[in-house]
Structures are given as structure tokens and as C-alpha cells.
Amino acid sequence: MPLFWRIFLLNAVVFVIATALLLGPVTVSTPVLFTEAAILTVGLVAMLVANALLLRIGLAPLQRLARAMTTADLLRPGARPAVGGHGEVAELITTFNTMLDRLEAERATSTARVLTAQESERHRIAQELHDEVGQTLTAVLLDLKHVADQASDPVREQLRQVQETTRAGLDEIRRIARRLRPGVLEELGLTSALKSLAGEFGGPSLSVRHRVAPDLPPLSENAELVLYRVAQESLTNTVRHAGAAHVTLTLERSPDAVELRVCDDGRGIGGAPEGAGIQGMRERALLIGADLALGPARGGGTEGGGTEVRLTVPTRP
């Protein structure tokens, strides 16, 4: 039955009962007697309560749908309101669920195109940094060495300092190129790439430990790239925002998945909104059907409890 007619009939029942009471043994005197006023008041309250209960039962599915609309997040797919009610209400909920399915599919497709284009652009920029800027700075270093060998002692010392500055700039360019294009991932595989990544972020102020299981199942190229990028972004966030002293990077297997965990002992996320880095990790996880979770680190940390990033990549279809 359509929603309009159900609400109309609910109210019609209430008015019919009220009319039957007035036409029945219930009478109203002038002036109104106390017992008559009490009977009318009780009858009115009973009709209002009955009407409210019937409407709440009839409109409850719409309230659930409204909550689902306000909490829907395409970066956390899968949650759907249960189809309830009758007629237009059930049809509306079904249509909303279908719309979410279509939006999530379209977002996954567009995200895949964007991430593919992003990786291609990173590859191009890294190649240009290595082949053009890197080679130019290498030539500058050789020229500086040649000039320094022929210069007087005071000038030679200054040229040595310029050489060191140039060499430091060349090392920084190479480091940026490695982050843009993980050549070690392509050449040596995921295990070596994660170990190299842990060593790259480790330093005097941050201890990075890694535990990579030796018996990992074969993964697709996209899955390995997503695991590497999520680990890279997690370590970057730790260095920039967490104020942590220790980080543990773990990659393990389970019967039907591979799980990456990056745990630090920093100040934690707290109530801070998710930035572009975390949203990018979620989009990458959706690309391969993985599940990304962020929360307090198990085992505790400093005052904020630390942060744990957990990426679960299914290995079975």
C-alpha cells in the first residue's frame, strides 16, 4: 500500500474512533462536568499516543535511511541500510542502496585511472630528475673538482665546500627520485623494498624496526605497489606529525590475506580530521579491495597511545 494511503488510514482510524465516542454514550454538558472533561482528556491522550506510535512504526525505515544517508562514506564502502517497510519506503531504500553501489563502482574506476596516471607522472619526474638534473649536477661536481685542482689554496677550500653542497643536493635529488619511483620494488621485490624503506626513514631521532614474513604468497603488481605506498605514507606521517621515537613495520600473512601494520609510539591521531595522505591511502586500498584501519596502537605509546595503520590485502578471490 502506498505511504500516503497508510498515513491517511491511520489518521482516519483515529478520527472515526473520536467520532464514535462523541456519538455514543459520551455526552458533554454545559457547563462541562469534571468527569466528562476527564473522559475527553483521557480519550484525546489515548488517540494522540496511538497516532504517534502508529506513525513512528510506519516511518521508522525512513529514519534509518536518513541516518544512513548522513553517514555514508565512499571511502568506507559496504555499509547498507536494511530494506524495511512496505511500498514506497522499501523501494526508496532499495534505490538508495543501488545508488551507493553505482557510486562506489564509479569512484573505484575513477580512482584507478587517477592513481595510474599519478604513478606514471611520478615515474616520468623521477626519470627526469635522475637523467637530467642528476647528470647535470654530476657534471658540475667534476668541473668543480677540475677547477679546485688548479686553484690556489684559499680558493680550493671554498671550492671544496661548494663541492660538498652540490654533492648533498645531488644525494637529495636521488632520494626524492627513489621516493617517486620505487626502483627497488621493481627490481628486488616487496620484501627488499620495505626493508630499504625502513632504513631510509630510520635515523638518530627515530628507530624503525621491520619484520617481514619470509613466506608471503604471490601478490599482484598493484597489490605490492599499494602495500609499499601505504607503508611509505604511514612512515612519512609518523616523521612529520607523530613525534614518535620508535616505529615498527610488520608484514605478515594469514590464511586468506596479507596484513601490513605500521605502529608508532607517538602522540596519536586523537580527534584530528583525516588529511589528504590518509584519504589517499584509503583510495589505494579500495583499488585492490583491501581494508584500511587506523587507530590507537596496541600496547600503548605515549600520552596519545601511538598510532597503528593496518592494511589487510585479501589473497583469495
mmCIF file of C-alpha atoms in Angstrom, residues 21 28 38 49 67 76 91 111 134 148 195 199 205 220 249 293 299 304 315:
data_model
loop_
_atom_site.group_PDB
_atom_site.id
_atom_site.type_symbol
_atom_site.label_atom_id
_atom_site.label_comp_id
_atom_site.label_asym_id
_atom_site.label_seq_id
_atom_site.Cartn_x
_atom_site.Cartn_y
_atom_site.Cartn_z
ATOM 1 C CA LEU A 21 -17.164 8.297 21.150
ATOM 2 C CA VAL A 28 -20.916 16.896 27.152
ATOM 3 C CA ALA A 38 -11.576 13.779 32.370
ATOM 4 C CA VAL A 49 -0.417 8.246 21.710
ATOM 5 C CA ARG A 67 20.898 8.118 9.237
ATOM 6 C CA ARG A 76 34.448 3.057 3.609
ATOM 7 C CA GLU A 91 11.532 0.907 -2.835
ATOM 8 C CA THR A 111 40.390 6.288 -8.596
ATOM 9 C CA GLY A 134 71.297 14.292 -11.666
ATOM 10 C CA ALA A 148 89.784 23.064 -7.474
ATOM 11 C CA LYS A 195 63.384 -3.119 4.322
ATOM 12 C CA GLY A 199 66.271 2.059 6.610
ATOM 13 C CA SER A 205 65.710 10.516 16.435
ATOM 14 C CA SER A 220 49.824 -8.762 -7.984
ATOM 15 C CA LEU A 249 56.753 -2.057 10.289
ATOM 16 C CA ALA A 293 42.080 0.742 9.510
ATOM 17 C CA GLY A 299 50.275 -1.981 23.580
ATOM 18 C CA GLY A 304 48.168 9.678 22.888
ATOM 19 C CA THR A 315 44.865 -13.098 -1.315
#
